[in-house]
XYZ file of C-alpha atoms in Angstrom:
747
model
C 0.000 0.000 0.000
C 2.858 2.327 0.883
C 4.562 1.635 -2.448
C 1.390 2.246 -4.383
C 0.946 5.576 -2.697
C 4.562 6.536 -3.311
C 4.205 5.681 -6.988
C 1.024 7.757 -7.212
C 2.746 10.781 -5.737
C 5.622 10.481 -8.181
C 3.214 10.089 -11.091
C 1.246 13.194 -10.196
C 4.361 15.310 -9.787
C 5.469 14.549 -13.327
C 7.744 11.568 -12.458
C 10.096 13.755 -10.401
C 11.941 11.911 -7.646
C 11.310 12.923 -4.073
C 14.762 13.727 -2.779
C 13.662 14.229 0.790
C 10.321 13.417 2.375
C 10.724 16.512 4.535
C 10.715 18.797 1.519
C 9.684 22.436 1.461
C 6.060 23.148 0.655
C 4.572 25.957 -1.365
C 2.667 28.580 0.596
C -0.679 27.063 -0.393
C 0.381 23.518 0.498
C 1.712 24.730 3.852
C -1.650 26.269 4.691
C -3.414 23.000 3.782
C -0.979 20.951 5.813
C -1.386 23.370 8.711
C -5.021 22.329 9.012
C -4.017 18.867 10.180
C -1.319 20.246 12.448
C -3.825 22.568 14.096
C -6.323 19.766 14.691
C -3.604 17.609 16.236
C -2.737 20.474 18.535
C -6.083 20.346 20.279
C -7.212 17.165 22.122
C -10.770 18.121 22.820
C -12.895 17.810 19.644
C -15.847 19.553 21.201
C -13.762 22.625 21.946
C -12.478 22.692 18.367
C -15.972 22.595 16.940
C -17.103 25.455 19.134
C -14.123 27.544 18.078
C -14.743 26.770 14.425
C -18.392 27.733 14.605
C -17.569 30.973 16.373
C -14.839 31.929 13.928
C -16.952 30.991 10.922
C -19.735 33.265 12.118
C -17.309 36.142 12.488
C -15.791 35.433 9.093
C -19.207 35.220 7.426
C -20.284 38.566 8.873
C -17.062 40.175 7.763
C -17.332 38.704 4.259
C -20.852 40.070 3.789
C -19.910 43.489 5.115
C -16.819 43.671 2.961
C -18.432 42.649 -0.340
C -17.824 45.886 -2.202
C -14.470 46.810 -0.720
C -12.746 43.468 -1.299
C -13.661 42.958 -4.969
C -10.153 43.594 -6.234
C -8.429 41.364 -3.662
C -7.514 37.821 -4.664
C -10.157 35.463 -3.310
C -8.991 33.283 -0.426
C -10.696 30.258 1.066
C -12.683 31.310 4.159
C -11.554 28.269 6.073
C -7.907 29.057 5.371
C -8.411 32.590 6.709
C -9.921 31.105 9.826
C -7.067 28.667 10.305
C -4.516 31.435 9.830
C -5.905 33.094 12.937
C -4.649 30.150 15.018
C -1.234 29.881 13.423
C 1.748 31.786 14.698
C 2.902 33.945 11.749
C 6.530 33.450 12.719
C 6.158 29.685 12.265
C 4.499 29.499 8.882
C 6.509 26.540 7.586
C 6.383 22.987 8.994
C 8.147 19.772 8.076
C 5.671 16.934 7.730
C 6.511 13.250 7.273
C 4.849 10.917 4.794
C 2.287 9.692 7.300
C 0.956 13.125 8.076
C 0.919 14.028 4.394
C -1.216 10.973 3.765
C -3.958 12.181 6.060
C -3.589 15.731 4.830
C -4.165 14.848 1.208
C -7.556 13.432 2.042
C -8.619 16.874 3.291
C -7.715 18.640 0.065
C -10.774 19.754 -1.856
C -11.149 20.290 -5.601
C -11.240 24.030 -5.057
C -7.902 23.882 -3.251
C -6.322 21.956 -6.134
C -7.721 24.355 -8.720
C -6.524 27.400 -6.808
C -3.121 25.749 -6.365
C -2.848 25.151 -10.105
C -3.846 28.750 -10.711
C -1.032 29.937 -8.486
C 1.485 27.824 -10.364
C 0.325 29.278 -13.690
C 0.606 32.860 -12.474
C 3.856 33.064 -10.528
C 4.510 36.744 -11.163
C 1.853 38.173 -8.865
C 1.231 35.221 -6.510
C 3.593 36.313 -3.765
C 2.328 39.898 -3.901
C -1.289 38.749 -3.679
C -0.581 36.412 -0.745
C 1.191 39.172 1.178
C -1.751 41.446 0.433
C -4.235 38.917 1.812
C -2.157 38.278 4.928
C -1.903 42.008 5.653
C -5.636 42.508 5.164
C -6.652 39.508 7.263
C -4.256 40.171 10.129
C -5.180 43.850 10.271
C -8.927 43.186 10.258
C -8.742 40.475 12.926
C -6.606 42.759 15.063
C -9.297 45.413 14.819
C -11.941 42.837 15.736
C -10.046 41.642 18.810
C -8.844 45.023 20.023
C -11.284 47.891 19.852
C -8.676 50.246 18.475
C -9.241 53.945 17.912
C -8.965 55.122 14.328
C -7.355 58.445 13.516
C -10.053 59.334 11.013
C -12.622 59.387 13.805
C -11.101 62.572 15.181
C -13.776 65.248 15.099
C -11.402 67.902 13.696
C -10.377 65.827 10.699
C -11.530 67.647 7.518
C -12.230 64.260 5.921
C -14.687 63.331 8.660
C -16.351 66.725 8.738
C -16.827 66.790 4.971
C -18.183 63.276 4.362
C -19.689 62.194 7.677
C -22.961 64.128 7.723
C -25.917 64.891 5.492
C -26.769 68.336 4.193
C -29.368 70.372 5.977
C -32.572 71.145 4.093
C -31.753 74.852 4.019
C -28.290 74.304 2.545
C -29.641 71.768 0.076
C -32.247 74.237 -1.196
C -29.553 76.865 -1.639
C -27.238 74.528 -3.552
C -29.944 73.211 -5.868
C -31.231 76.646 -6.880
C -30.036 78.495 -9.982
C -28.796 81.403 -7.876
C -27.560 79.914 -4.596
C -26.975 82.038 -1.534
C -23.219 82.577 -1.337
C -20.655 84.499 0.649
C -17.612 85.909 -1.157
C -14.375 86.379 0.741
C -11.180 87.839 -0.710
C -7.773 86.860 0.608
C -4.224 87.666 -0.459
C -1.665 84.914 0.081
C 2.072 85.258 -0.586
C 2.284 82.755 -3.470
C -1.250 82.141 -4.744
C -1.886 85.868 -4.649
C -5.481 87.115 -4.855
C -7.950 84.430 -3.832
C -11.689 84.673 -4.403
C -13.348 82.305 -1.930
C -17.002 81.474 -2.556
C -18.888 79.662 0.213
C -22.535 78.518 -0.205
C -24.847 79.534 2.611
C -28.164 77.960 3.653
C -31.360 79.829 2.933
C -32.852 81.561 5.938
C -36.284 80.285 6.840
C -38.388 80.242 9.957
C -38.063 76.464 10.154
C -34.277 76.747 10.179
C -34.343 77.987 13.766
C -35.886 74.718 14.963
C -33.343 71.895 14.871
C -34.944 68.504 14.198
C -34.332 65.762 16.732
C -33.916 62.105 15.946
C -34.656 61.213 19.543
C -35.615 62.909 22.781
C -32.028 63.284 23.910
C -30.197 63.610 20.595
C -30.241 66.208 17.856
C -29.458 65.292 14.271
C -26.021 66.435 13.086
C -25.711 68.137 9.716
C -22.720 68.869 7.521
C -20.961 72.076 8.606
C -20.875 75.090 6.320
C -17.734 75.763 4.341
C -15.021 77.860 5.935
C -12.158 80.023 4.746
C -9.000 77.883 4.489
C -6.260 78.624 7.002
C -2.823 79.333 5.619
C -0.284 76.722 6.729
C 2.803 78.233 8.300
C 4.321 75.380 10.296
C 3.753 71.919 8.851
C 2.517 69.498 11.520
C 1.410 66.159 10.101
C -0.886 65.422 13.036
C -2.594 68.811 12.926
C -3.047 68.433 9.172
C -4.539 64.965 9.804
C -2.105 63.225 7.469
C -2.049 59.468 8.004
C 0.882 58.264 10.101
C 1.494 55.457 7.608
C 3.068 57.885 5.113
C 4.764 60.313 7.513
C 8.144 58.781 6.808
C 7.705 58.983 3.044
C 6.492 62.563 2.668
C 9.797 64.386 2.997
C 11.900 61.903 1.029
C 9.353 61.737 -1.795
C 9.186 65.515 -2.008
C 12.983 65.827 -2.064
C 13.123 63.308 -4.902
C 10.311 65.093 -6.712
C 11.919 68.521 -6.368
C 15.575 67.552 -6.662
C 16.138 70.358 -9.147
C 14.604 72.952 -6.859
C 17.451 72.865 -4.292
C 14.905 72.701 -1.509
C 16.144 73.596 1.947
C 16.763 70.495 4.013
C 14.650 71.903 6.825
C 11.592 72.427 4.624
C 8.851 69.834 4.276
C 6.746 71.696 1.712
C 7.575 74.568 -0.596
C 5.624 77.825 -0.039
C 3.380 76.986 -3.012
C 2.710 73.480 -1.686
C 1.745 74.838 1.729
C -0.885 77.106 0.231
C -2.219 74.531 -2.208
C -2.517 71.884 0.493
C -4.275 74.387 2.764
C -7.115 74.533 0.238
C -7.059 70.858 -0.729
C -7.105 69.636 2.860
C -10.111 71.869 3.488
C -11.955 69.846 0.788
C -12.826 72.894 -1.285
C -12.736 73.222 -5.064
C -9.669 74.959 -6.467
C -8.913 76.666 -9.768
C -5.257 77.611 -10.203
C -4.513 79.025 -13.697
C -0.793 79.685 -13.181
C 0.641 76.236 -13.681
C 4.015 76.323 -15.410
C 6.843 73.951 -16.210
C 8.743 75.237 -13.198
C 6.017 74.541 -10.628
C 4.399 71.504 -12.292
C 6.220 69.023 -10.036
C 5.193 70.893 -6.895
C 1.547 70.888 -7.933
C 1.575 67.221 -8.935
C 3.163 66.135 -5.668
C 0.671 68.129 -3.592
C -2.470 66.673 -5.121
C -0.971 63.161 -5.122
C -0.312 63.496 -1.389
C -3.899 64.646 -0.892
C -5.217 61.676 -2.894
C -3.158 59.099 -0.982
C -4.153 60.614 2.348
C -7.820 60.593 1.346
C -7.776 56.983 0.187
C -5.950 55.754 3.292
C -8.563 57.383 5.498
C -11.349 55.833 3.428
C -9.760 52.386 3.593
C -9.048 52.471 7.339
C -12.567 53.628 8.122
C -14.090 50.802 6.062
C -11.861 48.173 7.677
C -12.613 49.526 11.113
C -16.336 49.318 10.471
C -15.938 45.825 9.051
C -14.362 44.680 12.300
C -17.218 46.153 14.328
C -19.877 44.664 12.080
C -18.280 41.233 12.464
C -19.064 41.380 16.188
C -22.570 42.817 15.931
C -25.765 41.588 14.419
C -27.436 44.958 13.828
C -26.487 47.578 11.251
C -26.743 51.254 12.123
C -26.173 54.397 10.048
C -22.799 54.712 11.768
C -21.391 52.145 9.345
C -22.433 53.946 6.160
C -19.002 54.680 4.725
C -19.114 53.902 0.997
C -20.503 55.161 -2.286
C -22.669 53.521 -4.906
C -19.510 52.180 -6.593
C -15.928 51.832 -5.433
C -13.882 54.382 -7.501
C -13.318 57.487 -5.385
C -10.658 59.524 -7.215
C -10.362 60.458 -10.900
C -7.219 62.164 -12.204
C -7.472 63.483 -15.760
C -4.273 64.318 -17.642
C -3.709 64.859 -21.391
C -0.829 62.483 -22.194
C 0.552 59.136 -21.070
C 3.746 60.825 -19.918
C 1.751 62.960 -17.496
C -0.031 59.854 -16.186
C 3.341 58.138 -15.797
C 4.606 60.994 -13.636
C 1.460 60.896 -11.488
C 1.767 57.150 -10.836
C 5.474 57.465 -10.016
C 4.651 60.195 -7.508
C 1.941 58.058 -5.910
C 4.435 55.204 -5.584
C 7.023 57.469 -3.937
C 4.474 58.604 -1.360
C 2.788 55.281 -0.651
C 5.239 52.422 -1.296
C 8.756 53.804 -1.843
C 11.515 51.340 -2.711
C 11.448 48.224 -0.534
C 8.656 49.204 1.855
C 5.847 48.042 -0.406
C 4.880 46.402 -3.636
C 3.613 47.622 -6.987
C 1.711 44.971 -8.907
C 2.026 45.027 -12.734
C 4.790 47.620 -12.538
C 6.729 46.210 -15.498
C 3.646 46.271 -17.692
C 3.026 49.860 -16.686
C 6.592 50.883 -17.524
C 6.260 49.353 -20.994
C 2.875 50.912 -21.746
C 3.487 54.452 -20.495
C 7.079 55.086 -21.582
C 8.657 55.361 -24.999
C 7.050 56.872 -28.069
C 8.811 60.218 -27.666
C 8.669 62.765 -30.461
C 11.926 63.361 -32.323
C 12.811 67.022 -31.908
C 14.608 68.606 -34.885
C 18.148 69.853 -34.286
C 18.512 72.106 -37.346
C 15.477 74.318 -36.660
C 14.712 73.557 -33.006
C 11.232 73.921 -31.609
C 10.534 76.441 -28.843
C 11.515 75.364 -25.345
C 7.929 75.147 -24.081
C 7.074 72.803 -26.963
C 9.894 70.399 -26.121
C 8.924 70.374 -22.437
C 5.238 69.824 -23.146
C 5.692 66.998 -25.646
C 8.495 65.139 -23.882
C 7.783 61.495 -23.126
C 4.874 59.434 -24.422
C 2.294 61.769 -26.004
C -0.464 59.241 -26.657
C -3.809 60.713 -25.589
C -5.961 57.562 -25.453
C -5.492 55.734 -22.162
C -7.153 54.803 -18.882
C -5.742 53.069 -15.829
C -7.336 51.700 -12.666
C -5.443 51.370 -9.378
C -6.227 49.702 -6.061
C -4.598 51.008 -2.924
C -4.014 48.828 0.142
C -1.785 48.930 3.211
C 1.478 47.938 1.527
C 0.486 47.492 -2.089
C -0.440 49.599 -5.105
C -2.056 47.371 -7.703
C -2.174 48.681 -11.277
C -4.449 47.677 -14.169
C -7.371 46.759 -11.955
C -10.940 46.675 -13.198
C -12.651 50.053 -12.911
C -15.238 48.795 -10.448
C -12.496 47.264 -8.283
C -10.315 50.386 -8.365
C -9.857 53.181 -5.873
C -8.088 55.629 -8.203
C -8.629 56.153 -11.933
C -6.185 57.957 -14.227
C -7.361 58.680 -17.751
C -7.411 61.153 -20.606
C -10.657 62.827 -21.714
C -10.598 60.815 -24.940
C -9.959 57.570 -23.056
C -13.006 58.200 -20.860
C -15.104 59.415 -23.784
C -14.626 56.072 -25.528
C -16.034 54.240 -22.487
C -18.854 56.653 -21.734
C -19.974 56.539 -25.361
C -22.940 58.358 -26.829
C -26.645 57.931 -26.361
C -27.931 54.933 -28.270
C -24.682 52.961 -28.185
C -24.883 49.495 -26.650
C -21.386 49.146 -25.188
C -21.322 52.267 -23.066
C -20.640 52.543 -19.366
C -20.503 55.496 -17.001
C -21.545 53.954 -13.677
C -17.930 54.185 -12.437
C -18.341 57.997 -12.308
C -21.236 57.811 -9.837
C -19.217 58.075 -6.598
C -16.165 60.149 -7.505
C -15.208 62.160 -4.421
C -12.098 63.917 -5.790
C -11.765 65.031 -9.416
C -8.408 66.419 -10.554
C -7.849 67.991 -13.967
C -4.184 68.755 -14.547
C -3.146 70.735 -17.660
C -6.766 71.595 -18.410
C -5.661 74.045 -21.103
C -4.309 71.129 -23.148
C -7.777 69.529 -23.023
C -9.019 72.584 -24.894
C -6.440 71.968 -27.618
C -7.335 68.264 -27.878
C -11.135 68.263 -27.912
C -13.112 70.237 -25.376
C -16.337 68.405 -26.188
C -14.893 65.138 -24.864
C -14.338 66.709 -21.453
C -17.785 68.316 -21.321
C -19.432 65.048 -22.359
C -17.673 63.119 -19.586
C -18.537 65.733 -16.954
C -22.203 65.470 -17.914
C -22.167 61.795 -16.879
C -20.901 62.300 -13.342
C -23.053 61.172 -10.392
C -25.852 59.656 -12.444
C -27.886 56.760 -11.107
C -26.011 53.515 -11.884
C -27.666 51.107 -14.292
C -26.324 48.061 -12.436
C -25.742 47.264 -8.770
C -22.082 46.231 -9.200
C -22.324 44.071 -6.031
C -22.954 47.117 -3.877
C -23.926 46.575 -0.240
C -26.547 49.295 0.106
C -26.583 48.977 3.874
C -23.093 50.509 3.761
C -23.819 53.276 1.231
C -23.846 56.787 2.637
C -27.289 58.342 2.896
C -26.334 61.376 0.842
C -25.090 59.103 -1.955
C -28.383 57.205 -1.990
C -30.259 60.519 -2.114
C -28.320 61.592 -5.202
C -26.350 64.372 -3.507
C -22.864 63.112 -4.395
C -22.223 66.101 -6.652
C -22.421 68.386 -3.617
C -19.640 66.435 -1.865
C -17.201 66.137 -4.792
C -14.008 68.153 -4.608
C -12.664 69.395 -7.947
C -9.094 70.617 -8.470
C -8.297 72.293 -11.806
C -4.827 73.400 -12.885
C -4.023 75.177 -16.136
C -1.270 77.388 -17.492
C -3.637 80.103 -18.723
C -6.846 81.617 -17.425
C -9.678 80.919 -19.849
C -13.447 81.487 -19.673
C -14.052 77.929 -20.916
C -12.204 76.455 -17.945
C -13.688 78.899 -15.478
C -17.187 77.973 -16.658
C -16.519 74.384 -15.519
C -15.678 75.445 -11.979
C -18.773 77.683 -11.950
C -21.317 75.363 -13.595
C -20.102 71.801 -13.124
C -18.766 72.074 -9.569
C -21.256 72.351 -6.705
C -19.150 71.505 -3.661
C -21.044 72.536 -0.532
C -17.715 73.449 1.134
C -17.170 76.169 -1.477
C -14.479 76.983 -4.008
C -11.267 78.974 -4.197
C -10.207 80.774 -7.385
C -6.791 82.304 -7.928
C -7.285 85.563 -9.844
C -4.141 87.619 -10.371
C -3.948 90.392 -12.973
C -1.390 90.056 -15.767
C 1.282 92.652 -15.110
C 3.208 92.274 -18.366
C 1.432 91.135 -21.520
C 2.995 89.076 -24.267
C 3.024 92.178 -26.480
C 6.224 93.078 -24.669
C 7.889 90.071 -26.324
C 7.273 91.355 -29.869
C 10.631 92.452 -31.256
C 9.441 94.068 -34.510
C 8.460 97.699 -34.852
C 5.071 96.959 -36.389
C 1.662 98.604 -35.811
C -0.669 96.335 -33.864
C -4.361 97.177 -34.212
C -7.079 95.942 -31.850
C -10.608 96.125 -33.282
C -13.453 95.918 -30.793
C -16.924 94.803 -31.862
C -20.092 94.602 -29.799
C -21.763 91.371 -28.714
C -24.705 90.776 -26.378
C -23.717 87.237 -25.285
C -20.925 84.695 -25.818
C -23.105 82.838 -28.329
C -23.966 86.027 -30.182
C -20.264 86.928 -30.271
C -19.633 84.138 -32.782
C -22.005 85.677 -35.320
C -20.978 89.254 -34.558
C -17.305 88.408 -35.023
C -17.929 86.863 -38.440
C -20.000 89.828 -39.632
C -17.408 92.339 -38.444
C -14.624 90.421 -40.173
C -16.488 90.127 -43.480
C -17.657 93.752 -43.554
C -14.812 95.696 -41.924
C -11.598 93.680 -42.159
C -11.704 91.427 -45.210
C -12.435 94.109 -47.900
C -9.295 96.042 -46.922
C -7.132 92.925 -46.753
C -8.149 91.760 -50.258
C -6.189 94.609 -51.823
C -3.107 93.516 -53.781
C -0.837 95.449 -51.438
C -2.108 93.343 -48.524
C -0.934 90.000 -49.910
C 0.864 87.496 -47.669
C -1.883 87.769 -45.040
C -2.108 84.983 -42.453
C -5.442 84.572 -40.644
C -4.912 82.969 -37.241
C -8.108 81.176 -36.095
C -8.271 79.664 -32.564
C -11.600 77.844 -32.973
C -11.888 75.028 -35.490
C -15.589 75.842 -36.030
C -14.649 79.385 -37.028
C -11.918 77.955 -39.233
C -14.415 75.807 -41.144
C -16.812 78.728 -41.508
C -14.125 81.010 -42.944
C -12.889 78.266 -45.265
C -16.375 77.721 -46.675
C -16.887 81.456 -47.122
C -13.579 81.868 -48.957
C -14.462 79.020 -51.297
C -17.888 80.486 -51.922
C -16.479 83.948 -52.717
C -13.635 82.458 -54.794
C -10.947 84.139 -52.713
C -7.343 83.096 -53.300
C -6.255 81.201 -50.191
C -4.581 78.072 -48.837
C -5.241 76.372 -45.528
C -3.355 74.549 -42.780
C -5.210 72.879 -39.936
C -4.647 69.933 -37.587
C -6.259 67.566 -40.092
C -4.107 68.618 -43.063
C -1.702 66.030 -44.459
C 2.004 66.750 -44.636
C 2.005 66.983 -48.411
C -0.762 69.585 -48.508
C 0.889 71.523 -45.667
C 4.164 71.753 -47.602
C 2.340 72.841 -50.777
C 0.311 75.478 -48.906
C 3.415 76.950 -47.287
C 5.206 77.097 -50.636
C 2.286 78.805 -52.414
C 1.905 81.325 -49.639
C 5.609 82.197 -49.627
C 5.774 82.659 -53.407
C 2.645 84.856 -53.572
C 0.589 82.223 -55.351
C -2.078 82.499 -52.622
C -3.229 85.766 -51.089
C -4.425 84.359 -47.729
C -3.331 81.530 -45.467
C -5.951 80.172 -43.079
C -4.021 78.857 -40.078
C -5.646 77.094 -37.104
C -4.356 77.479 -33.573
C -4.476 73.733 -32.870
C -2.055 72.936 -35.692
C 0.291 75.564 -34.308
C -0.021 74.005 -30.856
C 0.789 70.471 -32.016
C 3.254 71.230 -34.847
C 4.631 74.722 -34.113
C 5.408 75.562 -37.742
C 7.627 78.498 -38.631
C 5.583 79.987 -41.442
C 7.670 82.141 -43.770
C 6.570 85.039 -45.945
C 4.078 86.635 -43.503
C 3.519 90.358 -44.050
C 0.176 90.757 -42.328
C -1.449 88.802 -39.494
C -5.126 88.816 -38.552
C -5.985 87.257 -35.209
C -9.610 86.309 -35.800
C -9.776 85.944 -31.995
C -7.035 86.589 -29.428
C -4.816 83.539 -29.063
C -5.494 81.027 -26.285
C -1.871 81.019 -25.171
C -0.458 84.545 -24.731
C 3.002 83.636 -26.020
C 1.470 82.492 -29.313
C 0.694 86.151 -30.051
C 4.291 87.300 -29.801
C 5.540 84.092 -31.419
C 3.443 84.638 -34.564
C 4.343 88.329 -34.743
C 8.056 87.561 -34.516
C 7.764 85.271 -37.547
C 7.509 88.479 -39.613
C 11.227 89.131 -39.241
C 13.185 89.993 -42.372
C 15.016 86.655 -42.350
C 11.701 84.847 -42.965
C 10.447 87.152 -45.732
C 10.289 86.789 -49.491
C 12.136 89.880 -50.688
C 9.857 90.023 -53.730
C 6.681 89.775 -51.682
C 6.482 93.285 -50.217
C 8.299 95.918 -48.190
C 9.053 96.443 -44.504
C 6.847 99.530 -44.473
C 3.769 97.526 -45.370
C 3.336 95.177 -42.363
C 0.445 95.056 -39.872
C -1.036 92.987 -37.059
C -4.820 93.056 -36.519
C -6.775 91.494 -33.641
C -10.569 91.191 -33.325
C -12.025 91.138 -29.824
C -15.134 91.836 -27.757
C -15.844 92.130 -24.045
C -16.013 88.336 -23.710
C -12.390 88.133 -24.870
C -11.182 90.335 -22.018
C -9.139 87.581 -20.368
C -7.317 86.746 -23.607
C -6.704 90.420 -24.433
C -5.417 91.042 -20.925
C -2.874 88.236 -21.331
C -1.642 89.847 -24.551
C -1.679 93.509 -23.525
C -1.474 93.432 -19.749
C -4.041 94.590 -17.199
C -3.132 98.292 -17.412
C -3.488 98.525 -21.194
C -6.715 96.526 -21.112
C -8.176 98.974 -18.584
C -7.415 101.917 -20.850
C -8.792 100.085 -23.856
C -12.032 99.154 -22.084
C -12.593 102.678 -20.783
C -12.172 104.255 -24.225
C -15.062 104.964 -26.562
C -12.974 104.219 -29.648
C -13.425 100.864 -31.367
C -9.887 100.687 -32.788
C -6.680 101.015 -30.805
C -3.121 100.814 -32.063
C -0.039 99.757 -30.134
C 3.581 99.796 -31.268
C 6.432 97.802 -29.775
C 8.129 99.849 -27.076
C 5.018 101.935 -26.398
């Protein structure tokens, strides 16, 4: 019998000889073998059964309570989790002889064998997943056995104050109205400058004086009103309610992130980071339109720290409640700590390189070097690196172009991440993810359009923090994609997605999630399109903070040519009416003069693609001599258009702003420029004007005396004009009754 069994074992192991009966077991086999060892440890069978029943009840309660939160974790046998509670972690490996292995094999179920085979087939992530499960199980059981206090339960924690309570009826009425009751506060901070702080206020009614009671002795608590953020002077992690788990990583990660900044060794945050985190940690919306290549790393690090801190607090609170639920049979509103779906944070960036930098920053803060694990890291490195644009060396691109388009510039991507105690798992399913990083186009392809079958937007239902970095680039890509995605936030999910509704927060069930979402927007220029998002799409009950600093020096100061620059003002009653008014003014006032033979070599710079198409159709209809270059033009047609324009074979060149943004052509032969609308980026104005230098001209195409720059604008273009002229010149221009103003370089 012994020989037969020995032969069977050899057969199943692929005819490999057993060198030593006391061989090392795999982690799964050790856990199975431990079952028998544990049973042999106890002599009284009755006592064992009682312990098993008790532990199974606890485990079953925990499993039900943790349905939503544990979706992304690798499934582990409930019985094995129970047994692990009895085993000393320091003695996880045992040597078992052939007799004990005989009895152990009879206890192995089909599920155990299948899971064991699965582990053998996927060796790359098995160890990481097992460590993850051990950390989760040990931490939860520790909470169940010791009624530990959780840091996030501190009453002064902004996280608790913002998400713990429901909105009062008076504040809800104010938020849902078209003209909510607000309080405006103006502050001046050293780095952020002028801050406009808008805080929603509840409507005043007679019923508001009477506070409802949920019992005779207890009054119902409501969410507090928003408050003005306090400027951080001395950084104290405990006072800022930053999780102790990442205290040791904050300084080192920031030093690594800002290695080029020569940060003082005594500093924890830079002055800009202190002020940004003051607003973020107060859970208010923020619009900061002064992002640059010099402060981009500081901004990225600050919001990544805020995201990690937020997710750690969310995770600890859920685990703490799970441990309490495992010991109780009733469910109270105290344990409502989740949303309708799991994803809590969405970070939108324009390119893969930007997403790569965000993930690397998250890793530095959460699991630096050897202290943690990053699952699927190699796959991430392959997908989000490479693909760099080749920059020309003969005629180099401007410096800002090379900085913006460094790294992988693909704009179609999306990535889900799950955050645990010691692990950051990449490429997780959206509904099992805590953090989502995507481009507007990547999300637009999932959200789809009405009528499409394979569309999904339920994962946007419970987003608590929305971050849009480099929002100005979204405008250059396709603004409609962003607006379409924002319209699908916080809608009622079509499917349940295994949600435990007994754990869903009351305000999420009521459809008030949009009032709790914090939105952080960063851009390099101040634009009405971006500001309209913070005003119309963001309804945070805690309020919003807008940085609004006047432009001291406009880009007109960077124009090196002595050329007359005319600014034509036309009247418009609304932003929509401005589109029609601009076209009529151009056709009637500007175009007839520019069609003269002396005004050849005229480039028409058009920021909006819709305006570009309209002008192109009009020029074709009127049989006007022109060529065109836009973002959809092929290289061959672009080269032909540039050649015809330079050699006076075409009177006009229609040139879109988006093609200049993505290609940055140096158009030669320009004698006259018409800015159909002020440029989106201020430096584009001076950049286009400086292309009129003598070195770029066709000496047979005109004279230096016949060169002009013309800009059309209305009152709704004030922000763009201010960036070009400066605040002082704009004030004089707006106060004047004249419709045409001329500026000359050096004026």
